[in-house]
Short mmCIF file of the C-alpha atoms (twelve columns), coordinates in Angstrom:
data_MODEL
# 
_entry.id   MODEL 
# 
loop_
_atom_site.group_PDB 
_atom_site.id 
_atom_site.type_symbol 
_atom_site.label_atom_id 
_atom_site.label_alt_id 
_atom_site.label_comp_id 
_atom_site.label_asym_id 
_atom_site.label_seq_id 
_atom_site.Cartn_x 
_atom_site.Cartn_y 
_atom_site.Cartn_z 
_atom_site.pdbx_PDB_model_num 
ATOM 1   C CA . UNK A 1   -35.537 137.619 -99.276  1 
ATOM 2   C CA . UNK A 2   -38.390 136.087 -101.230 1 
ATOM 3   C CA . UNK A 3   -41.736 137.743 -100.553 1 
ATOM 4   C CA . UNK A 4   -44.865 135.848 -101.610 1 
ATOM 5   C CA . UNK A 5   -48.401 137.086 -101.948 1 
ATOM 6   C CA . UNK A 6   -50.929 134.242 -102.296 1 
ATOM 7   C CA . UNK A 7   -54.128 134.672 -104.316 1 
ATOM 8   C CA . UNK A 8   -55.271 137.481 -106.572 1 
ATOM 9   C CA . UNK A 9   -52.834 140.365 -106.656 1 
ATOM 10  C CA . UNK A 10  -54.035 143.196 -108.868 1 
ATOM 11  C CA . UNK A 11  -50.574 144.606 -109.646 1 
ATOM 12  C CA . UNK A 12  -48.985 141.249 -110.536 1 
ATOM 13  C CA . UNK A 13  -48.207 140.460 -114.166 1 
ATOM 14  C CA . UNK A 14  -50.367 137.434 -114.849 1 
ATOM 15  C CA . UNK A 15  -49.410 136.662 -118.470 1 
ATOM 16  C CA . UNK A 16  -45.668 136.266 -118.104 1 
ATOM 17  C CA . UNK A 17  -45.275 134.789 -121.619 1 
ATOM 18  C CA . UNK A 18  -46.534 137.967 -123.298 1 
ATOM 19  C CA . UNK A 19  -44.492 140.172 -120.973 1 
ATOM 20  C CA . UNK A 20  -41.369 138.124 -121.685 1 
ATOM 21  C CA . UNK A 21  -41.886 138.164 -125.459 1 
ATOM 22  C CA . UNK A 22  -42.128 141.959 -125.498 1 
ATOM 23  C CA . UNK A 23  -39.579 142.934 -122.855 1 
ATOM 24  C CA . UNK A 24  -36.710 140.464 -122.514 1 
ATOM 25  C CA . UNK A 25  -33.223 141.609 -123.463 1 
ATOM 26  C CA . UNK A 26  -30.592 139.534 -125.247 1 
ATOM 27  C CA . UNK A 27  -28.116 140.039 -122.388 1 
ATOM 28  C CA . UNK A 28  -30.536 138.322 -119.996 1 
ATOM 29  C CA . UNK A 29  -30.418 135.131 -122.049 1 
ATOM 30  C CA . UNK A 30  -26.625 134.855 -122.176 1 
ATOM 31  C CA . UNK A 31  -26.143 135.736 -118.507 1 
ATOM 32  C CA . UNK A 32  -24.357 132.856 -116.695 1 
ATOM 33  C CA . UNK A 33  -27.138 132.626 -114.087 1 
ATOM 34  C CA . UNK A 34  -29.751 132.293 -116.852 1 
ATOM 35  C CA . UNK A 35  -27.695 129.649 -118.631 1 
ATOM 36  C CA . UNK A 36  -27.585 127.608 -115.429 1 
ATOM 37  C CA . UNK A 37  -31.343 128.021 -114.784 1 
ATOM 38  C CA . UNK A 38  -32.286 127.049 -118.346 1 
ATOM 39  C CA . UNK A 39  -30.020 123.986 -118.189 1 
ATOM 40  C CA . UNK A 40  -31.627 122.857 -114.932 1 
ATOM 41  C CA . UNK A 41  -35.265 123.768 -115.557 1 
ATOM 42  C CA . UNK A 42  -35.624 123.050 -119.291 1 
ATOM 43  C CA . UNK A 43  -32.634 120.712 -119.768 1 
ATOM 44  C CA . UNK A 44  -31.603 123.027 -122.593 1 
ATOM 45  C CA . UNK A 45  -28.385 124.801 -123.526 1 
ATOM 46  C CA . UNK A 46  -28.219 128.511 -124.327 1 
ATOM 47  C CA . UNK A 47  -26.082 128.765 -127.473 1 
ATOM 48  C CA . UNK A 48  -26.415 132.529 -127.844 1 
ATOM 49  C CA . UNK A 49  -28.972 135.255 -127.178 1 
ATOM 50  C CA . UNK A 50  -31.310 134.016 -129.912 1 
ATOM 51  C CA . UNK A 51  -30.820 130.249 -129.925 1 
ATOM 52  C CA . UNK A 52  -31.394 127.636 -127.258 1 
ATOM 53  C CA . UNK A 53  -30.757 123.949 -127.911 1 
ATOM 54  C CA . UNK A 54  -33.650 121.933 -126.487 1 
ATOM 55  C CA . UNK A 55  -33.434 118.135 -126.370 1 
ATOM 56  C CA . UNK A 56  -37.155 117.977 -127.161 1 
ATOM 57  C CA . UNK A 57  -37.757 120.894 -129.542 1 
ATOM 58  C CA . UNK A 58  -34.353 121.286 -131.200 1 
ATOM 59  C CA . UNK A 59  -33.032 124.818 -131.792 1 
ATOM 60  C CA . UNK A 60  -35.536 127.339 -130.413 1 
ATOM 61  C CA . UNK A 61  -35.715 131.074 -129.763 1 
ATOM 62  C CA . UNK A 62  -35.954 132.286 -126.138 1 
ATOM 63  C CA . UNK A 63  -39.711 132.855 -126.558 1 
ATOM 64  C CA . UNK A 64  -40.177 129.068 -126.766 1 
ATOM 65  C CA . UNK A 65  -38.628 128.347 -123.365 1 
ATOM 66  C CA . UNK A 66  -40.977 126.873 -120.783 1 
ATOM 67  C CA . UNK A 67  -43.261 129.211 -118.872 1 
ATOM 68  C CA . UNK A 68  -41.260 128.506 -115.745 1 
ATOM 69  C CA . UNK A 69  -37.916 129.405 -117.302 1 
ATOM 70  C CA . UNK A 70  -39.309 132.615 -118.784 1 
ATOM 71  C CA . UNK A 71  -40.856 133.624 -115.474 1 
ATOM 72  C CA . UNK A 72  -37.610 132.949 -113.592 1 
ATOM 73  C CA . UNK A 73  -35.688 135.115 -116.066 1 
ATOM 74  C CA . UNK A 74  -38.210 137.917 -115.561 1 
ATOM 75  C CA . UNK A 75  -38.039 137.624 -111.763 1 
ATOM 76  C CA . UNK A 76  -34.240 137.796 -111.968 1 
ATOM 77  C CA . UNK A 77  -33.969 140.775 -114.300 1 
ATOM 78  C CA . UNK A 78  -37.099 142.827 -113.529 1 
ATOM 79  C CA . UNK A 79  -36.806 143.281 -109.750 1 
ATOM 80  C CA . UNK A 80  -39.437 146.020 -109.523 1 
ATOM 81  C CA . UNK A 81  -42.189 144.003 -111.196 1 
ATOM 82  C CA . UNK A 82  -44.294 141.358 -109.437 1 
ATOM 83  C CA . UNK A 83  -44.872 138.260 -111.571 1 
ATOM 84  C CA . UNK A 84  -47.342 135.426 -111.261 1 
ATOM 85  C CA . UNK A 85  -44.982 132.548 -110.484 1 
ATOM 86  C CA . UNK A 86  -47.754 129.963 -110.732 1 
ATOM 87  C CA . UNK A 87  -46.470 129.461 -114.278 1 
ATOM 88  C CA . UNK A 88  -43.510 127.789 -112.570 1 
ATOM 89  C CA . UNK A 89  -43.366 124.177 -111.522 1 
ATOM 90  C CA . UNK A 90  -41.832 123.022 -108.252 1 
ATOM 91  C CA . UNK A 91  -38.514 122.594 -110.099 1 
ATOM 92  C CA . UNK A 92  -38.332 126.413 -110.173 1 
ATOM 93  C CA . UNK A 93  -38.677 126.863 -106.395 1 
ATOM 94  C CA . UNK A 94  -34.961 126.564 -105.636 1 
ATOM 95  C CA . UNK A 95  -34.230 129.149 -108.341 1 
ATOM 96  C CA . UNK A 96  -36.695 131.626 -106.867 1 
ATOM 97  C CA . UNK A 97  -34.897 131.240 -103.538 1 
ATOM 98  C CA . UNK A 98  -31.482 131.662 -105.207 1 
ATOM 99  C CA . UNK A 99  -32.589 134.818 -107.001 1 
ATOM 100 C CA . UNK A 100 -33.831 136.256 -103.713 1 
ATOM 101 C CA . UNK A 101 -30.679 135.331 -101.733 1 
ATOM 102 C CA . UNK A 102 -29.024 138.688 -102.386 1 
ATOM 103 C CA . UNK A 103 -31.914 140.920 -103.418 1 
ATOM 104 C CA . UNK A 104 -35.537 141.158 -102.345 1 
ATOM 105 C CA . UNK A 105 -38.041 139.765 -104.810 1 
ATOM 106 C CA . UNK A 106 -41.814 139.667 -104.613 1 
ATOM 107 C CA . UNK A 107 -43.837 137.054 -106.473 1 
ATOM 108 C CA . UNK A 108 -47.504 136.172 -106.670 1 
ATOM 109 C CA . UNK A 109 -48.578 132.547 -106.264 1 
ATOM 110 C CA . UNK A 110 -52.019 131.083 -106.780 1 
ATOM 111 C CA . UNK A 111 -50.988 127.616 -105.649 1 
ATOM 112 C CA . UNK A 112 -48.754 126.106 -102.993 1 
ATOM 113 C CA . UNK A 113 -45.275 125.674 -104.443 1 
ATOM 114 C CA . UNK A 114 -43.058 123.024 -102.884 1 
ATOM 115 C CA . UNK A 115 -39.841 124.636 -101.666 1 
ATOM 116 C CA . UNK A 116 -38.451 121.293 -100.505 1 
ATOM 117 C CA . UNK A 117 -37.447 119.681 -97.250  1 
ATOM 118 C CA . UNK A 118 -34.618 122.046 -96.346  1 
ATOM 119 C CA . UNK A 119 -34.669 125.311 -94.470  1 
ATOM 120 C CA . UNK A 120 -35.365 128.543 -96.298  1 
ATOM 121 C CA . UNK A 121 -36.624 132.017 -95.522  1 
ATOM 122 C CA . UNK A 122 -39.806 133.313 -97.122  1 
ATOM 123 C CA . UNK A 123 -41.953 136.285 -96.164  1 
ATOM 124 C CA . UNK A 124 -45.680 135.663 -96.641  1 
ATOM 125 C CA . UNK A 125 -47.133 139.074 -97.393  1 
ATOM 126 C CA . UNK A 126 -50.755 138.095 -96.781  1 
ATOM 127 C CA . UNK A 127 -50.173 137.920 -93.030  1 
ATOM 128 C CA . UNK A 128 -46.680 139.455 -92.742  1 
ATOM 129 C CA . UNK A 129 -45.104 136.243 -91.407  1 
ATOM 130 C CA . UNK A 130 -41.615 134.864 -92.011  1 
ATOM 131 C CA . UNK A 131 -41.405 131.090 -92.472  1 
ATOM 132 C CA . UNK A 132 -38.420 128.742 -92.615  1 
ATOM 133 C CA . UNK A 133 -39.861 125.403 -93.717  1 
ATOM 134 C CA . UNK A 134 -42.571 123.852 -95.850  1 
ATOM 135 C CA . UNK A 135 -44.401 122.820 -92.711  1 
ATOM 136 C CA . UNK A 136 -44.628 126.447 -91.575  1 
ATOM 137 C CA . UNK A 137 -45.478 127.631 -95.089  1 
ATOM 138 C CA . UNK A 138 -48.219 125.025 -95.528  1 
ATOM 139 C CA . UNK A 139 -49.929 126.015 -92.301  1 
ATOM 140 C CA . UNK A 140 -50.256 129.565 -93.611  1 
ATOM 141 C CA . UNK A 141 -50.637 129.154 -97.370  1 
ATOM 142 C CA . UNK A 142 -53.078 126.271 -96.995  1 
ATOM 143 C CA . UNK A 143 -55.583 128.622 -95.382  1 
ATOM 144 C CA . UNK A 144 -55.129 131.302 -98.012  1 
ATOM 145 C CA . UNK A 145 -55.048 129.451 -101.336 1 
# 
């Protein structure tokens, strides 16, 4: 399940770009799940652990992925660390839900992310409520953020 804490969260990693640059592992980049995320979020193709083919930037190292892609990779592969997912755009929301389908993940958000029109399950830590739609999430998160 995806657990979200809205607002300042002291233990959350705020600068995900620096964390990623210093801690990512090559195997994370070539993982099939990562390849799929990077293709969807950045419209780029992972060629190998050190080279990604971006339609905008050309051949780039993993450190030059978007903030959203880097944060998603961290959320996927560092399950015990809470990351500020406000570096992610709404195009990352479905990936956060997919990552949390089989394992619990906690993220910090400082904005209201759009999780779409469908049903989902999210645990809002601020008030310990489970929500299943954007309408339910908005009624809670809108008062917090």
